[in-house]
Coordinates of C-alpha atoms in Angstrom, one line a residue:
E1 CA 29.4 217.1 38.2
R2 CA 27.1 216.6 41.2
G3 CA 25.3 219.1 41.7
R4 CA 26.1 221.3 39.0
E5 CA 24.5 221.3 35.7
V6 CA 26.3 221.3 33.3
P7 CA 25.7 224.1 30.2
A8 CA 24.4 222.6 26.5
S9 CA 28.1 224.7 25.1
E10 CA 30.4 222.2 27.6
V11 CA 28.8 219.3 26.1
A12 CA 28.6 220.4 22.8
A13 CA 32.4 221.4 23.7
R14 CA 33.3 218.5 24.7
W15 CA 31.0 216.4 22.1
G16 CA 33.5 218.0 19.5
R17 CA 36.5 218.1 21.4
T18 CA 35.8 213.6 21.1
R19 CA 37.4 211.6 18.3
G20 CA 37.7 208.6 17.4
D21 CA 41.1 206.4 18.6
D22 CA 39.8 208.8 22.3
L23 CA 39.3 206.8 24.9
A24 CA 35.8 205.7 25.7
T25 CA 35.9 203.3 28.8
I26 CA 38.9 201.2 30.5
I27 CA 37.3 197.3 30.7
Y28 CA 39.1 194.7 33.2
T29 CA 39.5 191.3 32.0
S30 CA 38.2 188.9 34.0
G31 CA 41.5 187.0 35.6
T32 CA 40.2 183.5 35.0
T33 CA 44.2 182.2 34.3
G34 CA 45.6 185.3 35.6
R35 CA 46.5 189.0 36.7
P36 CA 43.2 191.4 34.4
K37 CA 44.5 193.2 32.4
G38 CA 42.8 197.3 32.0
V39 CA 41.0 197.1 28.3
E40 CA 41.1 200.2 26.4
L41 CA 38.6 200.5 24.1
T42 CA 38.2 203.7 22.2
H43 CA 34.9 205.1 20.2
R44 CA 35.8 204.0 17.5
N45 CA 35.6 200.6 18.7
F46 CA 32.0 201.5 19.7
V47 CA 31.2 202.7 16.8
A48 CA 32.1 200.8 13.5
H49 CA 31.4 197.4 15.8
T50 CA 27.4 198.6 16.9
R51 CA 27.0 200.3 13.5
N52 CA 28.0 196.7 11.6
G53 CA 26.1 194.9 14.3
A54 CA 22.6 196.4 14.2
S55 CA 22.8 195.8 10.0
G56 CA 24.6 192.4 10.3
L57 CA 21.6 191.5 12.8
A58 CA 18.7 193.5 11.8
E59 CA 16.4 191.5 11.9
V60 CA 17.5 190.8 16.0
C61 CA 18.4 194.4 17.1
A62 CA 16.7 196.8 14.4
Q63 CA 12.8 195.5 14.1
P64 CA 10.3 198.1 15.2
H65 CA 9.4 195.8 17.7
S66 CA 12.9 194.5 18.7
R67 CA 13.6 195.6 23.0
T68 CA 15.6 193.4 25.3
L69 CA 16.4 193.5 29.4
L70 CA 19.7 193.5 30.5
F71 CA 20.3 192.6 33.0
M72 CA 24.2 190.9 32.5
P73 CA 26.1 193.6 34.5
L74 CA 28.6 196.4 32.7
A75 CA 31.5 195.2 34.2
H76 CA 30.5 192.7 31.4
V77 CA 31.8 194.4 27.6
F78 CA 29.4 192.3 26.0
A79 CA 26.8 193.8 28.4
R80 CA 28.7 197.1 27.1
Y81 CA 28.1 196.3 23.6
I82 CA 24.4 195.7 23.9
E83 CA 24.0 198.5 25.7
V84 CA 25.5 201.2 23.2
L85 CA 24.2 199.0 20.5
C86 CA 20.7 199.8 21.1
V87 CA 22.0 203.9 19.9
P88 CA 22.4 202.8 16.4
S89 CA 19.3 199.9 16.3
G90 CA 16.8 201.8 18.0
A91 CA 15.9 198.5 19.8
V92 CA 13.4 199.6 23.0
L93 CA 16.1 198.9 26.6
G94 CA 15.3 198.2 29.5
H95 CA 17.3 197.3 33.4
T96 CA 16.6 195.3 36.0
P97 CA 19.6 194.8 38.3
D98 CA 18.6 192.1 40.2
T99 CA 18.0 188.5 38.6
R100 CA 16.1 187.1 41.5
N101 CA 13.9 188.8 39.6
L102 CA 14.5 188.3 36.5
L103 CA 11.8 185.9 35.4
P104 CA 8.8 188.5 37.1
D105 CA 10.9 191.0 35.2
L106 CA 11.1 189.0 31.3
A107 CA 7.3 187.9 32.4
A108 CA 6.5 192.8 32.2
F109 CA 9.2 193.6 30.4
Q110 CA 8.7 190.6 26.6
P111 CA 11.8 191.3 25.5
T112 CA 12.0 190.1 22.3
F113 CA 15.9 189.2 21.7
V114 CA 17.3 187.8 25.0
L115 CA 20.9 188.4 26.1
A116 CA 22.6 186.0 28.3
V117 CA 25.5 183.8 29.6
P118 CA 25.1 180.0 28.9
R119 CA 24.6 179.7 32.9
V120 CA 21.7 181.5 33.2
F121 CA 19.8 179.1 29.8
E122 CA 21.1 175.8 31.4
K123 CA 19.5 177.3 34.7
V124 CA 16.1 178.1 33.1
Y125 CA 16.2 174.3 31.5
N126 CA 16.7 173.2 34.8
S127 CA 14.3 175.3 36.7
A128 CA 11.6 174.5 34.2
E129 CA 12.4 170.5 34.8
Q130 CA 12.8 170.9 38.4
K131 CA 8.7 172.2 38.3
A132 CA 7.3 169.5 35.9
G133 CA 7.9 167.8 39.8
G134 CA 8.3 164.0 38.7
G135 CA 5.1 161.2 37.8
T136 CA 3.4 161.6 34.0
K137 CA 4.3 165.9 34.6
L138 CA 8.0 164.5 33.9
R139 CA 7.8 162.7 31.8
L140 CA 6.0 165.0 29.8
F141 CA 8.8 167.5 29.8
R142 CA 11.2 165.2 28.9
W143 CA 9.1 164.2 26.3
A144 CA 8.5 167.1 24.3
A145 CA 13.2 168.5 25.1
K146 CA 13.9 165.8 23.2
V147 CA 11.4 166.3 20.1
A148 CA 12.3 169.8 20.3
I149 CA 16.6 169.0 19.8
A150 CA 15.6 165.8 17.2
Y151 CA 13.5 168.4 15.2
S152 CA 16.0 170.7 15.2
R153 CA 18.9 168.9 14.2
A154 CA 16.0 167.7 11.3
L155 CA 16.3 170.6 9.9
D156 CA 20.1 170.7 9.6
T157 CA 19.6 167.5 7.9
D158 CA 18.5 167.6 3.7
A159 CA 15.4 166.2 4.5
G160 CA 14.0 168.1 6.7
P161 CA 12.0 167.2 9.6
S162 CA 10.1 164.0 8.8
A163 CA 6.1 164.3 9.3
A164 CA 5.9 162.0 12.0
L165 CA 8.3 165.2 14.3
S166 CA 7.0 167.5 12.8
A167 CA 3.6 166.7 14.2
Q168 CA 5.5 166.0 17.2
H169 CA 6.5 168.9 17.5
R170 CA 2.7 171.0 16.6
L171 CA 2.3 169.0 20.0
A172 CA 5.3 169.4 22.5
G173 CA 5.0 173.1 21.5
R174 CA 1.0 173.0 22.7
L175 CA 1.4 171.5 25.8
V176 CA 5.1 172.5 27.0
H177 CA 6.7 174.8 24.7
V178 CA 4.5 177.6 25.2
K179 CA 5.2 177.1 28.1
L180 CA 8.7 177.3 28.3
R181 CA 9.1 180.7 26.2
A182 CA 6.6 182.1 28.3
A183 CA 9.6 182.0 31.0
L184 CA 10.9 184.3 29.3
G185 CA 8.2 187.0 28.3
G186 CA 6.3 185.5 26.4
R187 CA 7.4 187.5 22.8
A188 CA 11.2 186.5 23.0
E189 CA 12.8 185.4 18.9
W190 CA 16.3 185.5 19.5
A191 CA 18.9 185.1 22.1
I192 CA 22.6 185.5 22.1
S193 CA 25.2 184.0 24.5
G194 CA 28.1 184.5 24.8
G195 CA 30.2 184.4 27.0
A196 CA 31.6 180.5 27.1
P197 CA 30.6 178.4 25.0
L198 CA 26.5 176.9 25.4
G199 CA 25.9 173.3 23.5
E200 CA 24.8 172.2 21.0
R201 CA 21.8 170.1 23.4
L202 CA 21.2 173.3 24.7
G203 CA 21.5 174.8 21.7
H204 CA 19.2 172.8 19.8
F205 CA 16.7 173.0 22.5
Y206 CA 15.9 176.7 22.3
R207 CA 16.6 176.9 18.7
G208 CA 13.5 173.5 18.9
I209 CA 10.8 175.2 20.9
G210 CA 10.4 178.1 19.3
V211 CA 13.9 180.6 20.9
R212 CA 16.9 180.6 18.0
V213 CA 19.8 180.4 20.6
L214 CA 22.7 182.7 18.8
E215 CA 25.7 182.1 19.5
G216 CA 29.1 184.3 19.5
Y217 CA 32.5 184.6 20.4
G218 CA 34.9 187.3 21.9
L219 CA 36.6 189.0 24.1
T220 CA 37.2 192.0 26.3
E221 CA 39.7 193.3 24.0
T222 CA 37.6 192.4 20.7
T223 CA 34.7 195.3 22.4
A224 CA 32.2 191.4 22.4
P225 CA 31.2 190.2 19.8
T226 CA 34.3 189.6 16.5
T227 CA 32.1 185.9 15.0
V228 CA 28.3 185.6 15.4
N229 CA 25.8 183.4 14.2
R230 CA 23.3 185.4 11.9
P231 CA 20.2 184.6 10.5
G232 CA 20.5 182.8 7.8
L233 CA 24.0 182.4 8.4
T234 CA 23.2 179.8 11.6
K235 CA 25.4 176.9 12.4
V236 CA 24.6 175.2 15.9
G237 CA 27.8 173.9 17.1
S238 CA 29.5 176.7 16.2
V239 CA 29.9 180.7 16.5
G240 CA 29.2 181.4 13.8
P241 CA 30.9 183.1 10.6
A242 CA 33.3 186.2 11.7
F243 CA 31.0 189.3 12.3
P244 CA 31.2 192.4 9.7
G245 CA 33.4 194.4 8.8
T246 CA 36.4 192.0 11.3
A247 CA 38.5 188.9 9.8
V248 CA 39.0 185.7 12.1
R249 CA 42.3 183.2 10.9
V250 CA 43.3 180.2 12.9
D251 CA 47.4 179.1 12.4
D252 CA 48.6 175.9 12.4
D253 CA 48.3 174.8 16.0
G254 CA 45.0 176.1 16.5
G255 CA 45.6 179.9 17.7
I256 CA 42.5 182.2 17.0
W257 CA 43.9 185.7 15.7
I258 CA 41.6 189.2 15.4
S259 CA 41.9 191.5 13.3
G260 CA 39.0 195.1 12.7
P261 CA 38.2 198.1 13.7
H262 CA 37.4 196.3 16.6
V263 CA 40.0 195.7 18.4
F264 CA 41.5 196.7 21.6
R265 CA 44.1 199.7 21.1
G266 CA 46.5 198.5 24.2
Y267 CA 46.8 197.2 27.5
R268 CA 46.6 200.4 30.8
H269 CA 49.9 201.1 31.4
D270 CA 51.9 197.4 29.9
A271 CA 53.2 197.8 27.0
E272 CA 54.9 193.9 26.8
A273 CA 51.7 193.0 27.4
T274 CA 50.5 194.8 24.8
A275 CA 53.4 194.7 22.5
E276 CA 52.6 190.7 23.4
A277 CA 48.8 191.1 22.1
L278 CA 49.0 192.6 18.6
V279 CA 50.8 191.9 16.1
D280 CA 51.1 193.4 12.7
G281 CA 48.0 194.0 13.1
W282 CA 46.5 191.4 14.3
F283 CA 45.2 190.1 17.9
R284 CA 46.4 187.3 19.1
T285 CA 42.9 185.8 21.7
G286 CA 45.2 183.0 22.9
D287 CA 42.2 180.2 22.1
V288 CA 42.6 177.4 20.6
G289 CA 39.7 176.3 17.8
S290 CA 39.2 175.9 14.1
L291 CA 37.9 176.8 10.9
D292 CA 35.2 175.1 8.0
A293 CA 34.8 174.7 4.8
D294 CA 32.7 177.4 5.4
G295 CA 34.0 180.0 7.8
Y296 CA 32.6 179.0 11.0
L297 CA 34.5 178.9 14.1
R298 CA 34.5 176.3 16.9
I299 CA 35.9 177.2 20.2
T300 CA 38.0 174.2 21.2
G301 CA 39.7 176.2 25.0
R302 CA 41.9 178.6 26.3
T303 CA 46.1 177.8 25.7
K304 CA 46.6 178.5 29.3
E305 CA 43.7 176.0 29.9
I306 CA 44.7 173.4 28.0
I307 CA 45.6 169.8 30.2
V308 CA 48.3 168.0 29.7
T309 CA 48.2 164.1 32.0
A310 CA 51.7 162.3 32.9
G311 CA 50.6 160.5 29.7
G312 CA 51.3 163.0 27.8
K313 CA 47.4 163.4 26.5
N314 CA 46.1 167.4 25.7
V315 CA 42.5 166.9 26.7
A316 CA 40.6 170.8 26.5
P317 CA 38.1 170.9 29.6
A318 CA 35.2 173.3 28.4
V319 CA 33.8 170.5 26.4
L320 CA 33.6 168.5 29.4
E321 CA 32.8 171.2 32.3
D322 CA 29.9 171.6 30.0
R323 CA 28.3 169.0 29.8
L324 CA 28.4 167.7 33.2
R325 CA 27.4 170.7 34.2
G326 CA 24.3 169.6 31.7
H327 CA 23.1 168.0 35.3
P328 CA 19.8 170.1 36.9
I329 CA 22.3 169.8 40.6
V330 CA 25.6 170.5 39.5
S331 CA 26.6 174.0 39.7
Q332 CA 29.8 174.2 38.2
V333 CA 32.4 172.3 37.7
V334 CA 36.1 172.8 37.3
V335 CA 38.4 169.5 35.4
V336 CA 41.8 168.7 36.3
G337 CA 44.4 166.6 36.1
D338 CA 47.7 168.6 34.6
Q339 CA 49.9 166.7 35.4
R340 CA 48.3 164.5 36.7
P341 CA 48.2 160.2 35.7
F342 CA 44.6 160.8 34.4
I343 CA 41.5 163.8 34.7
G344 CA 40.2 164.2 37.2
A345 CA 37.4 167.3 37.8
L346 CA 35.7 169.3 41.6
V347 CA 31.7 169.4 41.1
T348 CA 29.8 172.2 43.9
L349 CA 26.1 172.1 43.8
D350 CA 23.5 174.1 42.9
P351 CA 21.7 175.0 45.8
E352 CA 19.0 176.5 44.3
M353 CA 18.4 173.4 42.4
L354 CA 19.1 170.7 44.6
P355 CA 16.0 171.0 47.8
G356 CA 13.4 169.9 44.7
W357 CA 15.4 167.2 42.8
L358 CA 16.2 165.9 45.9
S359 CA 12.3 166.0 46.0
N360 CA 12.0 165.0 43.2
H361 CA 14.0 161.3 43.6
G362 CA 12.1 160.2 46.4
L363 CA 15.2 161.5 49.3
P364 CA 14.9 163.4 52.1
A365 CA 15.8 167.1 52.1
M366 CA 19.5 168.0 53.1
D367 CA 21.7 170.3 52.7
A368 CA 24.7 171.0 50.0
V369 CA 26.8 169.0 52.3
A370 CA 24.9 166.4 53.4
A371 CA 24.0 166.1 49.5
G372 CA 27.6 165.7 48.7
Q373 CA 28.6 162.6 50.7
D374 CA 25.5 161.1 50.1
P375 CA 26.1 157.4 48.5
R376 CA 22.6 158.1 45.6
V377 CA 23.2 161.1 45.4
L378 CA 26.7 161.0 44.4
E379 CA 25.8 157.2 42.4
A380 CA 23.0 160.1 39.8
L381 CA 26.4 162.1 39.3
D382 CA 28.5 159.4 38.7
R383 CA 26.6 158.9 35.9
A384 CA 26.5 162.7 35.0
V385 CA 30.2 161.4 34.9
E386 CA 29.8 159.3 31.9
R387 CA 26.9 161.3 29.5
A388 CA 29.3 163.9 29.5
N389 CA 32.7 161.3 29.1
E390 CA 30.6 159.7 26.0
A391 CA 32.1 163.3 23.8
V392 CA 36.0 162.6 24.5
S393 CA 38.4 158.9 24.5
R394 CA 38.6 157.5 27.5
A395 CA 42.5 159.1 27.7
E396 CA 40.3 162.2 27.9
S397 CA 37.1 161.1 30.0
I398 CA 37.2 162.4 33.9
R399 CA 38.2 159.2 35.7
K400 CA 37.6 160.6 39.0
I401 CA 35.1 163.8 40.4
R402 CA 35.1 165.6 44.6
V403 CA 32.4 167.4 45.7
L404 CA 33.4 170.6 47.3
P405 CA 31.5 171.6 50.2
T406 CA 30.8 175.4 49.4
D407 CA 29.5 176.6 45.3
L408 CA 31.3 178.9 43.2
T409 CA 30.1 182.5 43.0
E410 CA 30.1 186.0 42.0
A411 CA 29.7 187.1 45.6
N412 CA 32.7 184.2 46.8
G413 CA 35.3 185.9 44.2
Y414 CA 35.3 182.8 42.3
L415 CA 33.2 183.7 39.1
T416 CA 33.5 186.5 37.3
P417 CA 31.5 189.2 35.9
S418 CA 30.0 186.4 33.4
L419 CA 30.1 183.4 35.4
K420 CA 33.0 181.9 34.2
V421 CA 34.7 180.9 36.9
K422 CA 37.6 181.8 38.0
R423 CA 40.0 178.3 36.9
A424 CA 44.1 178.9 38.9
L425 CA 42.3 180.7 41.9
V426 CA 40.4 177.2 42.6
L427 CA 43.0 175.2 41.8
K428 CA 45.0 177.5 44.5
D429 CA 42.5 177.6 47.4
F430 CA 41.8 174.6 46.2
A431 CA 44.8 172.4 45.3
A432 CA 43.9 169.6 49.4
D433 CA 41.0 168.7 47.3
V434 CA 42.8 168.5 44.4
D435 CA 45.4 166.4 45.8
A436 CA 42.8 164.4 46.9
L437 CA 41.9 162.9 44.1
Y438 CA 44.8 161.5 42.7
V439 CA 45.7 159.7 46.6
D440 CA 45.6 155.7 45.3
T441 CA 45.8 155.7 41.2
R442 CA 46.5 152.4 41.3
A443 CA 42.7 151.1 40.2
D444 CA 42.7 154.2 38.0
Q445 CA 46.1 154.0 36.5
A446 CA 45.3 149.8 35.9
G447 CA 42.2 150.9 33.4

């Protein structure tokens, strides 16, 4: 209590009364497609899961030199889990409250492992590309990025990287990659990504520059990670095998189910939702995915986010959104098309990246609203859409985009703490913009 020191005897008494099944915390789900629910997590959830984590990720977080700088909000279960994990693992933990000072803070703290959501890794890459400017420096950066990705992909082949590719990788490392690692503090060996799909391109890029990204998957209801790529157990593009102490199965419809001591005990004051989610000792995640022959999980998307076009085509928006969001000036993407004749997308521009991109492309300065209407900017976005569409069939491809006049941020309520878009809210507030995509559909239907 404020203004009163709690006696040591009282602390010991409270400690003694605490049991594993007691409530430790309530974390409210981000509510991307529905109303947030209070997830009740117990002390047992955290103790069992962090002990398994300290063992399964020992090479990352339980070395004498292990240290991490936490900049994700503690409202997010991923950050809360890492905070607790540092107790049994012995890692040094630092906090920084303001991501506007993130790069200087990383340089000062020099973490050996970094955790973040994919948007952070995207922005580090895009910022580095923008700082390269134009001309020879930009060509050098792009060459070094391609080499990093090619080298990482070659590591997954039986033959491994060729002698020529290895030589290019060493040269790129001296000229460019070392500077990129410096942006993460200079000592980062590992990065843990969660909260949304990272995508193979970025996974290979970071591994290629010497920072191995361990992508994982989990939910608030599973006390964060439930599958994770780990040292020696990594497939870039997957979210890894089951975490130590956990079990994963995929039903005939692709639905992902989770079991283990890390699964929550129920939703706060919501017995109906709890009974729907917890069935015979398994948690129904609401996500769709697949397990390969080696037990590595790949995520397709959320069941509630699957789009069914007027033609009956089922489309998982995550792949298209991730690829299109890789363009330097694209901030957020919401793929639409449910019960519509084709797939479209709402796009927002990144106000931080836009000035440098415009300058590098010989275009005059303009704000995001003007840029969203400029034919030269729209042409660049159309090319980005074409590249994103290469990952899907014609029926699943984006036919039209509409640039929104404002970005989607946590501050204006459109992003969750883990920087996922609140899809239902966006579709409601920007319904007129969605309708505008389908004003004249004849040409698109003919195609």
